[in-house]
XYZ file of C-alpha atoms in Angstrom:
337
model
C -21.564 -78.784 114.967
C -21.525 -74.797 116.734
C -24.914 -74.603 119.301
C -28.020 -74.343 117.796
C -28.970 -70.155 117.455
C -32.018 -68.492 117.880
C -33.018 -65.818 115.320
C -35.928 -63.035 115.732
C -37.810 -63.417 112.169
C -40.875 -61.050 111.360
C -40.637 -61.225 114.654
C -40.998 -64.866 115.569
C -37.657 -66.924 117.013
C -36.681 -69.677 115.059
C -34.079 -71.876 115.789
C -30.774 -72.891 113.445
C -29.280 -75.855 114.300
C -25.768 -77.375 113.174
C -25.027 -73.068 111.656
C -21.683 -74.516 110.471
C -22.518 -77.853 108.430
C -21.174 -77.786 104.923
C -24.385 -77.065 102.603
C -21.756 -76.831 99.760
C -18.365 -78.508 99.921
C -17.283 -76.782 96.399
C -17.232 -73.585 98.432
C -18.163 -74.606 101.539
C -21.056 -72.393 102.434
C -22.372 -73.844 105.461
C -26.219 -73.847 106.456
C -26.112 -70.692 108.897
C -24.663 -69.185 105.157
C -28.128 -70.666 103.365
C -30.077 -68.866 106.189
C -28.802 -65.430 106.075
C -28.826 -65.698 102.204
C -32.288 -66.014 102.204
C -33.129 -63.114 105.043
C -31.326 -60.837 103.266
C -33.155 -61.099 99.984
C -36.245 -61.538 101.853
C -38.118 -59.359 100.390
C -37.928 -60.450 96.837
C -38.242 -64.265 97.746
C -41.196 -63.343 99.806
C -43.003 -61.109 96.980
C -42.191 -64.626 94.518
C -43.359 -67.132 97.821
C -46.435 -65.000 99.679
C -48.979 -66.710 100.098
C -48.521 -69.425 97.517
C -48.279 -73.297 98.627
C -45.021 -74.644 97.348
C -42.915 -77.595 97.744
C -39.475 -77.693 99.478
C -37.263 -79.373 97.725
C -34.285 -80.511 101.364
C -30.731 -81.295 101.147
C -31.297 -82.035 105.101
C -27.446 -82.585 105.267
C -25.898 -80.345 102.771
C -25.919 -81.061 98.149
C -24.129 -84.107 98.587
C -26.311 -85.522 100.951
C -30.510 -87.622 100.460
C -32.149 -85.100 98.710
C -36.259 -85.363 98.527
C -39.176 -83.168 98.134
C -41.268 -82.501 100.971
C -44.845 -81.527 99.766
C -46.594 -82.113 102.733
C -45.799 -80.325 105.806
C -45.567 -82.832 109.008
C -48.385 -82.725 111.419
C -46.327 -83.085 114.943
C -43.151 -80.553 115.637
C -43.525 -77.967 113.483
C -44.114 -74.275 115.009
C -47.666 -73.578 115.688
C -47.535 -70.428 113.799
C -46.338 -71.924 110.552
C -48.752 -70.937 107.881
C -50.721 -74.671 104.938
C -52.507 -74.189 102.606
C -54.370 -77.017 100.347
C -53.833 -77.937 97.026
C -54.803 -80.970 94.646
C -52.806 -82.920 92.821
C -53.663 -84.437 89.133
C -54.178 -87.886 91.467
C -56.543 -86.239 93.064
C -55.611 -86.952 96.150
C -54.984 -83.773 98.480
C -51.693 -81.924 100.809
C -51.256 -79.369 102.762
C -47.779 -77.320 102.412
C -46.452 -74.324 103.544
C -47.846 -71.474 102.336
C -44.976 -68.925 103.463
C -47.113 -65.029 104.880
C -44.094 -63.872 106.110
C -40.136 -64.621 105.725
C -40.052 -66.594 109.055
C -41.577 -69.480 107.228
C -39.047 -69.156 104.596
C -35.752 -68.501 107.424
C -38.049 -71.984 108.969
C -37.119 -74.144 105.602
C -33.977 -72.958 105.516
C -32.876 -74.222 109.240
C -35.194 -77.837 107.881
C -32.643 -78.087 104.486
C -34.049 -76.363 102.126
C -31.735 -75.173 99.582
C -34.970 -74.718 96.722
C -38.120 -73.921 96.655
C -40.494 -74.792 94.108
C -44.041 -72.225 95.398
C -47.370 -73.307 92.677
C -48.681 -70.597 90.271
C -51.294 -69.558 92.607
C -51.920 -67.891 96.016
C -53.987 -69.383 98.600
C -57.438 -68.049 97.624
C -58.580 -69.569 95.015
C -55.723 -72.743 94.027
C -57.181 -73.887 90.984
C -56.938 -71.006 89.482
C -53.175 -69.218 88.422
C -52.285 -66.699 89.390
C -49.153 -66.088 87.069
C -47.715 -67.707 83.825
C -44.975 -69.715 83.366
C -42.661 -69.898 80.421
C -39.624 -71.771 80.741
C -37.208 -71.520 78.023
C -35.058 -74.598 78.603
C -31.555 -74.670 76.208
C -31.244 -78.147 74.463
C -27.881 -80.342 73.710
C -26.627 -77.463 71.225
C -27.294 -74.689 72.521
C -26.955 -73.003 76.148
C -28.119 -69.683 77.820
C -27.281 -67.605 75.462
C -29.205 -69.028 72.774
C -32.483 -68.442 75.078
C -31.813 -65.005 75.565
C -32.748 -64.667 72.075
C -35.222 -66.615 72.225
C -36.947 -64.601 75.132
C -35.721 -61.120 72.609
C -37.912 -63.123 70.174
C -41.089 -63.522 73.916
C -40.922 -60.087 74.121
C -41.558 -59.252 71.067
C -44.646 -61.064 71.276
C -45.676 -60.145 75.122
C -45.518 -56.023 72.951
C -47.556 -57.178 71.433
C -50.074 -58.610 73.756
C -49.280 -55.689 75.847
C -47.704 -57.695 78.906
C -45.120 -57.444 80.475
C -42.858 -60.026 81.026
C -40.790 -60.892 84.309
C -37.444 -62.438 82.970
C -34.855 -64.721 85.681
C -32.150 -66.539 85.552
C -33.246 -70.516 86.121
C -30.043 -70.925 88.605
C -28.301 -73.759 85.304
C -28.617 -73.236 81.942
C -32.025 -71.836 80.944
C -34.016 -69.046 81.480
C -37.673 -68.139 82.630
C -40.197 -65.268 81.721
C -43.083 -64.895 84.351
C -46.488 -62.903 83.166
C -48.989 -62.011 86.239
C -52.332 -62.832 84.931
C -56.179 -62.276 86.734
C -56.899 -65.704 88.294
C -59.643 -66.592 86.577
C -59.023 -69.040 84.313
C -58.093 -73.104 85.440
C -55.260 -74.849 85.034
C -55.956 -76.344 81.715
C -56.695 -72.918 80.198
C -53.789 -71.366 81.590
C -51.722 -73.621 80.281
C -53.468 -73.418 76.606
C -52.698 -69.741 77.013
C -48.301 -71.465 76.991
C -49.077 -73.242 73.794
C -50.805 -70.581 72.089
C -47.588 -68.005 72.975
C -45.119 -70.566 72.642
C -46.111 -71.543 69.523
C -46.691 -67.689 68.893
C -42.445 -67.407 69.239
C -41.422 -70.801 67.491
C -43.363 -69.371 63.994
C -41.288 -66.079 64.214
C -38.269 -68.484 65.032
C -38.328 -71.998 63.551
C -34.569 -72.061 63.548
C -34.381 -71.283 66.606
C -36.993 -72.179 68.824
C -39.200 -75.448 69.380
C -42.383 -75.979 71.355
C -41.791 -80.588 70.498
C -41.758 -82.049 73.473
C -40.273 -85.302 72.554
C -36.847 -84.626 72.537
C -35.957 -87.014 69.657
C -37.715 -83.572 67.152
C -36.434 -80.972 69.280
C -33.114 -80.602 67.541
C -31.140 -77.598 68.631
C -33.146 -75.615 69.356
C -34.707 -73.895 72.659
C -37.519 -75.716 74.210
C -40.441 -74.021 75.271
C -41.901 -76.230 77.983
C -45.099 -75.183 78.135
C -46.105 -78.247 80.407
C -44.434 -76.119 83.828
C -47.577 -74.785 83.575
C -49.262 -78.329 84.279
C -50.918 -78.793 88.056
C -48.513 -79.554 89.752
C -45.175 -78.617 87.442
C -43.182 -75.764 89.618
C -40.417 -74.276 88.783
C -37.476 -73.301 91.078
C -38.670 -69.572 92.593
C -36.487 -66.026 91.833
C -33.905 -65.705 95.019
C -34.242 -69.695 94.943
C -30.844 -70.720 95.496
C -30.374 -74.556 93.633
C -28.733 -77.495 94.546
C -25.151 -77.186 92.305
C -21.424 -76.643 93.200
C -21.911 -72.895 92.447
C -24.831 -72.676 94.972
C -26.407 -70.857 91.388
C -30.020 -68.983 92.191
C -32.992 -67.983 90.615
C -31.634 -63.788 89.676
C -34.326 -61.548 88.277
C -32.994 -59.625 85.639
C -34.269 -56.651 83.011
C -34.266 -57.100 80.013
C -32.149 -54.180 78.609
C -28.674 -56.609 80.928
C -30.075 -60.424 79.403
C -27.360 -60.483 76.594
C -24.850 -58.588 79.403
C -24.926 -61.203 82.152
C -24.007 -65.316 83.219
C -25.984 -67.749 84.930
C -23.093 -67.920 87.421
C -22.874 -64.734 87.433
C -25.524 -64.456 89.961
C -24.599 -67.042 93.475
C -25.454 -66.930 97.154
C -22.832 -64.410 97.790
C -22.984 -62.372 94.334
C -27.192 -61.232 95.229
C -27.600 -60.224 98.379
C -25.034 -57.428 96.788
C -26.858 -57.218 93.699
C -30.513 -56.343 96.002
C -28.061 -54.092 97.749
C -26.990 -52.430 94.835
C -30.085 -52.195 92.570
C -32.327 -53.528 94.038
C -35.543 -56.158 93.186
C -35.450 -56.031 89.295
C -38.796 -57.667 90.307
C -40.568 -55.019 92.140
C -43.351 -54.529 89.723
C -43.676 -57.377 89.152
C -47.968 -57.764 90.997
C -48.420 -54.186 89.399
C -50.813 -54.939 86.672
C -52.721 -58.747 86.266
C -53.522 -59.142 82.536
C -56.155 -61.071 80.870
C -55.473 -63.510 78.357
C -58.154 -63.826 76.280
C -56.916 -62.959 73.184
C -54.133 -66.051 73.757
C -57.092 -68.377 74.796
C -58.401 -67.082 71.636
C -54.684 -68.054 69.377
C -55.202 -71.583 71.380
C -58.837 -71.148 69.649
C -57.349 -70.136 65.916
C -54.409 -73.116 66.596
C -57.173 -75.744 67.168
C -58.926 -74.616 64.084
C -55.374 -74.636 62.444
C -55.400 -78.093 63.086
C -52.749 -77.244 65.851
C -54.485 -78.512 69.160
C -53.082 -79.706 72.739
C -49.655 -80.932 73.334
C -49.043 -83.947 75.326
C -49.095 -83.931 79.107
C -46.139 -84.815 81.979
C -46.266 -88.913 82.136
C -47.350 -89.312 85.318
C -50.869 -87.335 84.671
C -53.947 -88.853 83.897
C -54.772 -88.755 79.843
C -56.312 -85.277 79.519
C -59.395 -84.220 77.511
C -58.306 -83.727 73.971
C -54.933 -84.314 74.985
C -52.797 -86.038 71.422
C -51.264 -89.793 71.811
C -48.841 -89.793 74.578
C -46.375 -92.059 72.418
C -42.924 -91.141 71.542
C -42.798 -90.234 67.619
C -40.470 -93.022 66.755
C -41.866 -95.500 68.487
C -45.237 -94.527 67.108
C -43.888 -95.215 63.379
C -42.562 -98.657 63.751
C -46.193 -99.673 66.069
C -47.302 -98.011 62.215
C -44.993 -100.650 60.148
């Protein structure tokens, strides 16, 4: 292995050890390539990560080696300038997570073998009030990225009617994510209900294409709008985060008008820095406006009045107020028989 390097990032010295270690074997990309990628997308990834508690998905020996999620910054062996934010999990337990204040924090995480960055939808100043809605369009078996693009178009129509600007990006896999910045004035429960209301409206307009069914057996060949990505402690790979797949794809911000002309594999460790150099960050204006979600909460109340209440939470969550039975429909039918 080559000797360790010391790189100045955001005015701080960041050590890069084992720079020639292969991280993505199929492409031959090394730890140094990953490190330099994150420096090249610095403005964009800081727009996505800045002052957000962030879970790190680490692969110290490369993507074919052991992987783990790090939710707590160690108390020892960490540079004194590393900043954290304390967050609370659904269980009530707390953790001090990395909270990137500058690009040196991202570089330090890359040095520690981080491939994927999973920020919370909150900032350090209001860790219990989300400041963005995250709409995850997840193609189910029998559907693909092109189907997610069609559903995204329906979603955009709903957002336009609300007067909201949505910001699409590839997931780095087959799906799409759309973000909407909101005022940090509501709880996780309220933000999740707002996304459920939004998702139900998309489903009503395109029932043959989109579904909000939590149970896989009910989804069919449709794009699932995963409302539970807005639940506390559920996170999505951020804009410009690499993904731990053989192609080294990246979750990449897009402009609405290019959705139909791209494929997820177009965007990877090599192509994304070149894209930024050519067109800049497609999410450069994402922080310009933060929206009021009161109308979406009115939609949620309307849905409740029409018999469409809350939806199941993920299985690791405690039972939530107003939540329906967390039982797979086929099992519930067998129990009733």
